[in-house]
JSON list of C-alpha atoms in Angstrom, two decimals:
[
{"chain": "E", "resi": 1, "resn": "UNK", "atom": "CA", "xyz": [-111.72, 10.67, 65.61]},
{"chain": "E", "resi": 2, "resn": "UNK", "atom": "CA", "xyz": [-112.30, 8.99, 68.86]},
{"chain": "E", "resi": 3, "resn": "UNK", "atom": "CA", "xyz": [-114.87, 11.19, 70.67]},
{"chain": "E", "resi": 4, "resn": "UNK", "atom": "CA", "xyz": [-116.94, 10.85, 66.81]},
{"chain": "E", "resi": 5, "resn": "UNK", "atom": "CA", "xyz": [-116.59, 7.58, 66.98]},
{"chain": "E", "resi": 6, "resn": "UNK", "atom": "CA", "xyz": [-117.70, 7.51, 70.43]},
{"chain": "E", "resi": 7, "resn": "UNK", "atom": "CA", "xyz": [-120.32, 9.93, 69.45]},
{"chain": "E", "resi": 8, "resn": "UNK", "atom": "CA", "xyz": [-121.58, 8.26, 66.79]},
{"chain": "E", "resi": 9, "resn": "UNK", "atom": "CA", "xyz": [-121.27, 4.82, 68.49]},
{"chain": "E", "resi": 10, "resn": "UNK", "atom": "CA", "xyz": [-118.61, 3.30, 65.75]},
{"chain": "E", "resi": 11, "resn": "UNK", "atom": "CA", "xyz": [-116.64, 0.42, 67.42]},
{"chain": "E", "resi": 12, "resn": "UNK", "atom": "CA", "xyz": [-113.65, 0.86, 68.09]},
{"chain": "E", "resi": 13, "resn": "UNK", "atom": "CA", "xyz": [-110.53, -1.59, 68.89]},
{"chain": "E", "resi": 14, "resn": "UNK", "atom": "CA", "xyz": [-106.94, -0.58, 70.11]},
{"chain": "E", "resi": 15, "resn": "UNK", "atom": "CA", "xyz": [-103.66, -2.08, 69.76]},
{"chain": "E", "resi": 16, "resn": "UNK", "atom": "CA", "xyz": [-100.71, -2.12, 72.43]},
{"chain": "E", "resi": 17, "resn": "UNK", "atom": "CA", "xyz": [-97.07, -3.21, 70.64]},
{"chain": "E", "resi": 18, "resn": "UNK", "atom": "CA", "xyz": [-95.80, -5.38, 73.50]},
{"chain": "E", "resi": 19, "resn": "UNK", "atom": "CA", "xyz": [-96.64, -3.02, 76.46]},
{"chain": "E", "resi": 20, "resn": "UNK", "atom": "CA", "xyz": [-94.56, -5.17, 78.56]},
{"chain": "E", "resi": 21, "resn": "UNK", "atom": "CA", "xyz": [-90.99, -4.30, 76.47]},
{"chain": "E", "resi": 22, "resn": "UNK", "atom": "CA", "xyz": [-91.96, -0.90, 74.74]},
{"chain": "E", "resi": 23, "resn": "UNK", "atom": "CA", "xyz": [-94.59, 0.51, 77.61]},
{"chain": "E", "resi": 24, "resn": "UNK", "atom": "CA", "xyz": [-98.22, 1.00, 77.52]},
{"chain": "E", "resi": 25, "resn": "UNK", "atom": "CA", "xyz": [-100.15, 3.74, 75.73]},
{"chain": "E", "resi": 26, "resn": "UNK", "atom": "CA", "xyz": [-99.68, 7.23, 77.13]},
{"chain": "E", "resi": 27, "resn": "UNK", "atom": "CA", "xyz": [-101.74, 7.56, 79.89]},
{"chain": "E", "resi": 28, "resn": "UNK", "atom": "CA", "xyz": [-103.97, 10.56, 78.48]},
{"chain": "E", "resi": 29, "resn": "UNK", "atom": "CA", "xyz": [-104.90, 8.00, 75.26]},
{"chain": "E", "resi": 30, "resn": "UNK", "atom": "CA", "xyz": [-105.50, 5.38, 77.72]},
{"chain": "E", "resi": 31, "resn": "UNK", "atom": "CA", "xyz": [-107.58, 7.41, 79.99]},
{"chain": "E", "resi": 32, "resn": "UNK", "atom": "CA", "xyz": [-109.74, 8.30, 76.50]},
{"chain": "E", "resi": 33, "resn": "UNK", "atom": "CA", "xyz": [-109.81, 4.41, 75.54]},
{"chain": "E", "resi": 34, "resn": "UNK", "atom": "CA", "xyz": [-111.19, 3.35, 79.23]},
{"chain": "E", "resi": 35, "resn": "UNK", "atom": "CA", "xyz": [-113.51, 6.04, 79.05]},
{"chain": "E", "resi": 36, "resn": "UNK", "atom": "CA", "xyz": [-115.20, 5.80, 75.86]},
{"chain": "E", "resi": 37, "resn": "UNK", "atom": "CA", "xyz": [-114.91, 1.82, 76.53]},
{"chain": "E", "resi": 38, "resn": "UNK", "atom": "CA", "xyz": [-112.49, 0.73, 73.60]},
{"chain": "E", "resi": 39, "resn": "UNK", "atom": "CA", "xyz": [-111.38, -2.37, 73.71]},
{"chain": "E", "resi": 40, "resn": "UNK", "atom": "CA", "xyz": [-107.72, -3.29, 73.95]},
{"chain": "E", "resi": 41, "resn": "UNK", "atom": "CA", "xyz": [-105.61, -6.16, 72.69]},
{"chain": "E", "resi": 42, "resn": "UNK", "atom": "CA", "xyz": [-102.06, -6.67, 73.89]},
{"chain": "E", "resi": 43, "resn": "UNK", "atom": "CA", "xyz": [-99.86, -7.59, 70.74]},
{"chain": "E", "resi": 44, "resn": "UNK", "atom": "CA", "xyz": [-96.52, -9.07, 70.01]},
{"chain": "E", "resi": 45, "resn": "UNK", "atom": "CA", "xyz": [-97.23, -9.17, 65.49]},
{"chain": "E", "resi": 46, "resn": "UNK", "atom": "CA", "xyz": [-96.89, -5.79, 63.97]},
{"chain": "E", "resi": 47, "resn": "UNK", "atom": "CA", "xyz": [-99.90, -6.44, 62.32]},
{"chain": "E", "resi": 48, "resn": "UNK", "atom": "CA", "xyz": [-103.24, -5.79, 64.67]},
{"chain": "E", "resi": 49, "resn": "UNK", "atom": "CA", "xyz": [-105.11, -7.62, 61.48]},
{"chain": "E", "resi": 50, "resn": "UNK", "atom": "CA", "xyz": [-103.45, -11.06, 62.57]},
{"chain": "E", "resi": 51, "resn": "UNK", "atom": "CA", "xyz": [-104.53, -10.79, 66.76]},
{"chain": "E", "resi": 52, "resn": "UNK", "atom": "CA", "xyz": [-107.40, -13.11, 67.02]},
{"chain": "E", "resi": 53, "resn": "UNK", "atom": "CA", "xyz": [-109.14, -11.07, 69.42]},
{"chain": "E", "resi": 54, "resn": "UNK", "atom": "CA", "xyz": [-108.92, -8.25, 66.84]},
{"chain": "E", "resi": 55, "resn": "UNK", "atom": "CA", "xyz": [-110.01, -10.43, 63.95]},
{"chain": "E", "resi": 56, "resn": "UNK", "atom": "CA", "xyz": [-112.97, -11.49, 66.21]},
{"chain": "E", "resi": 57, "resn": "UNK", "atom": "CA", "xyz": [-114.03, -8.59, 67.37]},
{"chain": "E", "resi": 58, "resn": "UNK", "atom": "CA", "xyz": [-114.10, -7.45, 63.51]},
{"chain": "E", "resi": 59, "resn": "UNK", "atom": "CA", "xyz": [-116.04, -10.38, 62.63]},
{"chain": "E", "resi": 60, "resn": "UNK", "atom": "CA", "xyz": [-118.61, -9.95, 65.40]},
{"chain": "E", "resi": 61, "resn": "UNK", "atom": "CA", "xyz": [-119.43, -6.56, 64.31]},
{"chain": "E", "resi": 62, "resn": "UNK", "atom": "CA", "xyz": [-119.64, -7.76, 60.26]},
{"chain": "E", "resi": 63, "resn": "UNK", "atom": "CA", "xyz": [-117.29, -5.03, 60.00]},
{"chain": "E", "resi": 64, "resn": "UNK", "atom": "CA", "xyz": [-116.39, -4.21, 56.03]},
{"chain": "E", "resi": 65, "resn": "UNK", "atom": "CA", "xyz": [-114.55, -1.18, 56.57]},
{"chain": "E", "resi": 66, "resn": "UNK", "atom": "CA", "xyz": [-112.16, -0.07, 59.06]},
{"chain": "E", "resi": 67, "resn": "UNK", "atom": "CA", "xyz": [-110.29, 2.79, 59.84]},
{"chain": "E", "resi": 68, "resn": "UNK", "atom": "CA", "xyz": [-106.64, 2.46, 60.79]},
{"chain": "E", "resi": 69, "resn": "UNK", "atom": "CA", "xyz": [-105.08, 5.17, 62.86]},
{"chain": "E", "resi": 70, "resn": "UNK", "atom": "CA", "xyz": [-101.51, 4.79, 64.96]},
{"chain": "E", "resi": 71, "resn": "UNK", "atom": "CA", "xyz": [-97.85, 4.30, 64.52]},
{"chain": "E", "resi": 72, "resn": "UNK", "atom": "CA", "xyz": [-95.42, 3.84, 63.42]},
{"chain": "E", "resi": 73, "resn": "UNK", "atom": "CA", "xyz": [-96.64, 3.83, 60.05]},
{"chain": "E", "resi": 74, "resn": "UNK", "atom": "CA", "xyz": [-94.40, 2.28, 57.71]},
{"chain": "E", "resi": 75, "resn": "UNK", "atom": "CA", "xyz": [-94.40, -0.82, 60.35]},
{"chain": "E", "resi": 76, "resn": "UNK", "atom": "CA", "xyz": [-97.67, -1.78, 62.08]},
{"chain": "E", "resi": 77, "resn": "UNK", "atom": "CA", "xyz": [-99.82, 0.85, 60.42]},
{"chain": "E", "resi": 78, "resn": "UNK", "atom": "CA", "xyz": [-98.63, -0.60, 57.12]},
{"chain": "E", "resi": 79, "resn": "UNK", "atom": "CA", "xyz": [-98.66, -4.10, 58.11]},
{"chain": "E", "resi": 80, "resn": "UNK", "atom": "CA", "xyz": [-102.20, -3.85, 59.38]},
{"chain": "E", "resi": 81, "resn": "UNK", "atom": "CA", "xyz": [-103.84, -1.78, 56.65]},
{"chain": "E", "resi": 82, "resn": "UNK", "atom": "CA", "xyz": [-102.27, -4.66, 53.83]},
{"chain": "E", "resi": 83, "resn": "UNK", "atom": "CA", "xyz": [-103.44, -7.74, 55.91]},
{"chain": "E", "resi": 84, "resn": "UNK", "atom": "CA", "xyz": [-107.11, -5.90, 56.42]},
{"chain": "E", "resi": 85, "resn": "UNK", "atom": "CA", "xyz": [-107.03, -5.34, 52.34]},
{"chain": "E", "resi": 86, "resn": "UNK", "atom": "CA", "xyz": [-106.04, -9.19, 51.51]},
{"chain": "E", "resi": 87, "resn": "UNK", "atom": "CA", "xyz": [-108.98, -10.21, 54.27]},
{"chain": "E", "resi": 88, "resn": "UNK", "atom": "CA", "xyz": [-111.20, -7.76, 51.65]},
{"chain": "E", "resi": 89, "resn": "UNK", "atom": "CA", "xyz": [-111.74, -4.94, 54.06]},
{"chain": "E", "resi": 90, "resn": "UNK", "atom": "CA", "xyz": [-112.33, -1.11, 52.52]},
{"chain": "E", "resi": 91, "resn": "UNK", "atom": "CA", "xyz": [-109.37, 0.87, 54.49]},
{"chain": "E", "resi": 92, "resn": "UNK", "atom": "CA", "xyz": [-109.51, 4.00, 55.16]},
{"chain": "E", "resi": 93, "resn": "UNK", "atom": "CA", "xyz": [-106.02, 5.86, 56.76]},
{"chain": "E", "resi": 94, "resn": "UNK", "atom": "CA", "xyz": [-106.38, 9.56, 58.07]},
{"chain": "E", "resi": 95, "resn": "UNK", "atom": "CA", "xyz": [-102.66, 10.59, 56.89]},
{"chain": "E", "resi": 96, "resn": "UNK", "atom": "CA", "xyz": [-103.25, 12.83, 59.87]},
{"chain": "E", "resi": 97, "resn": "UNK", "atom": "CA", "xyz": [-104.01, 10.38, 62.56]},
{"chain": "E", "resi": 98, "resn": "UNK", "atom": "CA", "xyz": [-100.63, 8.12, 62.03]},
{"chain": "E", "resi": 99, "resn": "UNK", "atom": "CA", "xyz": [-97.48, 8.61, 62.37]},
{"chain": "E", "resi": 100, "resn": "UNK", "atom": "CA", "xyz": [-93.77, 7.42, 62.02]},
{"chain": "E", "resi": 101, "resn": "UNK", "atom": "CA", "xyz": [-90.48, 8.84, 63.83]},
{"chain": "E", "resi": 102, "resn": "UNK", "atom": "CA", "xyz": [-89.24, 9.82, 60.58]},
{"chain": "E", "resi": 103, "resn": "UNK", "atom": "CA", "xyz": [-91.18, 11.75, 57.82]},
{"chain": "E", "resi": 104, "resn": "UNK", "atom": "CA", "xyz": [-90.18, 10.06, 54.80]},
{"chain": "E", "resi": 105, "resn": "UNK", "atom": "CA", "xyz": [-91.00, 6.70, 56.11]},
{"chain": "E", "resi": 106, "resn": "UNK", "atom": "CA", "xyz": [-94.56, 8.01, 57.09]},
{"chain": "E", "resi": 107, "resn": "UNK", "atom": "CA", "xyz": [-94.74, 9.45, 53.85]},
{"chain": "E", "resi": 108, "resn": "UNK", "atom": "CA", "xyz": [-93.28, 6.56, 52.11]},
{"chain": "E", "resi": 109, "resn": "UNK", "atom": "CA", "xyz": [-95.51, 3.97, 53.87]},
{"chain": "E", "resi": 110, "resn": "UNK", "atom": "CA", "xyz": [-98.88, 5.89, 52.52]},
{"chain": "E", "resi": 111, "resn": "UNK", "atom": "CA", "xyz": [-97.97, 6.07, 49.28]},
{"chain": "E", "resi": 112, "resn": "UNK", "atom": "CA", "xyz": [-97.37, 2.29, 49.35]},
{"chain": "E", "resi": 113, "resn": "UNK", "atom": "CA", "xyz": [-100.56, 2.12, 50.73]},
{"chain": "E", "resi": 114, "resn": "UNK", "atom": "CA", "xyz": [-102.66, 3.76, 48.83]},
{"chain": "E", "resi": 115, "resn": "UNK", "atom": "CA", "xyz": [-100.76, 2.07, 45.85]},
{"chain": "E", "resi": 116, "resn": "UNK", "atom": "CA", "xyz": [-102.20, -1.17, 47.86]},
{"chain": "E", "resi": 117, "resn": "UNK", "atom": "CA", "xyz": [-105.97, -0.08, 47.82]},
{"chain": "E", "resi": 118, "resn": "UNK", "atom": "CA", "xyz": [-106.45, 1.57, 51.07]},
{"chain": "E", "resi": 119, "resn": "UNK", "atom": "CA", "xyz": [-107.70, 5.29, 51.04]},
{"chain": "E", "resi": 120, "resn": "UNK", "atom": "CA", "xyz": [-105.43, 8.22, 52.57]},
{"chain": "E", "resi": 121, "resn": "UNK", "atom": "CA", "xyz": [-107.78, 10.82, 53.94]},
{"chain": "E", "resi": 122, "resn": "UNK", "atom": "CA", "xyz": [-108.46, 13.60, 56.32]},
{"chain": "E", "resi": 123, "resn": "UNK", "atom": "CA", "xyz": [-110.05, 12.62, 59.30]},
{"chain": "E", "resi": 124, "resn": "UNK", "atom": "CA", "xyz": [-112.44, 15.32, 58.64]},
{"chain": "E", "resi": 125, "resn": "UNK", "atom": "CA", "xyz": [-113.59, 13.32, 55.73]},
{"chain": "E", "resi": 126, "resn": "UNK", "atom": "CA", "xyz": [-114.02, 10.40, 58.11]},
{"chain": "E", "resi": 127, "resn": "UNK", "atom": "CA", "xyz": [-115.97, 12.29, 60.71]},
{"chain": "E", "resi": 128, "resn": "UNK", "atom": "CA", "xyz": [-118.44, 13.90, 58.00]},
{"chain": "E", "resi": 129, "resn": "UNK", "atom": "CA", "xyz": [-118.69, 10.80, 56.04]},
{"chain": "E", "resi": 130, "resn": "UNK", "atom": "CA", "xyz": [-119.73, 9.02, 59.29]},
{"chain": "E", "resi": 131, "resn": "UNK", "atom": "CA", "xyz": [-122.14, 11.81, 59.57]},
{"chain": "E", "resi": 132, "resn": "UNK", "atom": "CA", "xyz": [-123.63, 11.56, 56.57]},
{"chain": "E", "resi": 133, "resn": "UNK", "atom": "CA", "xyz": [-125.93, 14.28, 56.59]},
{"chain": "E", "resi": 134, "resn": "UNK", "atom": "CA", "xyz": [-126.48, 17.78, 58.39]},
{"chain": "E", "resi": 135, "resn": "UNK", "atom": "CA", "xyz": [-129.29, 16.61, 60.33]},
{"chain": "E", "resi": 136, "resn": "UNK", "atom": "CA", "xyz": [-127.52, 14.26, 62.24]},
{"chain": "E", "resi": 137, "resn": "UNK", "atom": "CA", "xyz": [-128.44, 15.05, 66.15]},
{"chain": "E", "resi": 138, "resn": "UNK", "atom": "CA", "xyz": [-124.43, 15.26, 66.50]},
{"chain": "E", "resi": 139, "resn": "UNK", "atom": "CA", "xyz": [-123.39, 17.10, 63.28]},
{"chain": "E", "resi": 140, "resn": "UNK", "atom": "CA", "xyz": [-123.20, 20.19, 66.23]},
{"chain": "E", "resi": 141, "resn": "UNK", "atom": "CA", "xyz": [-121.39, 19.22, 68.31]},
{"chain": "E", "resi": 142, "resn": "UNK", "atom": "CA", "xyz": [-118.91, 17.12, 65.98]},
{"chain": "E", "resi": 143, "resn": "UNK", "atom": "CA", "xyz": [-118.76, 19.85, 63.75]},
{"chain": "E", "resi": 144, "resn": "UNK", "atom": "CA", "xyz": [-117.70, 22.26, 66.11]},
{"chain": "E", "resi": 145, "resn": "UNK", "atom": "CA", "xyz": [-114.89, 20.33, 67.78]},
{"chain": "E", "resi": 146, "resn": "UNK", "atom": "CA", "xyz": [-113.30, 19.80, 64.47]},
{"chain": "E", "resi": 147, "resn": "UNK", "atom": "CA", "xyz": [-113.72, 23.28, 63.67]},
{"chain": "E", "resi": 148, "resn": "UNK", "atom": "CA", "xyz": [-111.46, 23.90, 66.90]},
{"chain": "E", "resi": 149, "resn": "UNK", "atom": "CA", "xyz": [-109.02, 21.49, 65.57]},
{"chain": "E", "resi": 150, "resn": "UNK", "atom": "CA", "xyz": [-105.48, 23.03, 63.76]},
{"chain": "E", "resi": 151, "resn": "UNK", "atom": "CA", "xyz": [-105.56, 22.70, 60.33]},
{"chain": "E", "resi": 152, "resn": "UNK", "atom": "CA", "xyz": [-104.09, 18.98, 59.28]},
{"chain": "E", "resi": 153, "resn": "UNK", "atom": "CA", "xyz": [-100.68, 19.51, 57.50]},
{"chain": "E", "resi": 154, "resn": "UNK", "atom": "CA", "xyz": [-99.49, 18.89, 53.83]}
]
């Protein structure tokens, strides 16, 4: 999702949960955030929607839909994905690209969700849908990294 976004020049924000207490992002997703320039905002609330330099950087863009990727789900995921639906954002969640430590609360979390408004995908849907059409100078190249991708589970 990140090197399509990249691709495809979406903007993209990332979250830390208190780096300071619970450690920074792993340093191979770091190394991917500095290099595809992704802007980073240090958080204490398990909700990115409620950082102001998230909310701003949201606003600046006139984003209206966002897609919310992370962990753990059934906290911050969660917590983000309802405060971006009350704010009257579309929300899009690749079940794929979040995660919890436990299964069932992943699982539990997205149904929740998607009871809530927000839509649980594939994050091949996302990546074609930002596509939009096979003549897109990147549908190649895109298309063929997913294509090397395991299949997502059920």
């Amino acid at each position: 999702l990140l090197e399509a976004a990249r691709a495809l020049k979406v903007h993209t924000l990332a979250t830390e949960q208190y780096p300071r207490g619970l450690g920074a992002t792993v340093p191979a997703v770091r190394a991917m955030f500095d290099t595809f320039d992704v802007a980073v905002f240090e958080k204490t609330a398990f909700s990115a929607a409620s950082v102001e330099g998230v909310r701003a950087a949201l606003s600046l863009v006139s984003a209206r839909t966002v897609i919310v990727t992370g962990m753990e789900t059934h906290v911050c995921v969660f917590q983000t994905v309802r405060d971006l639906l009350h704010q009257g954002f579309a929300v899009h969640v690749p079940f794929y690209a979040v995660a919890s430590r436990d299964p069932e609360c992943r699982q539990s979390a997205l149904a929740l969700l998607a009871g809530a408004g927000a839509k649980i995908t594939t994050s091949e849907t996302v990546v074609f849908d930002m596509l939009r059409d096979a003549k897109h100078p990147e549908v190649r190249a895109i298309s063929a990294r997913v294509k090397a991708l395991p299949i997502e589970p059920r």
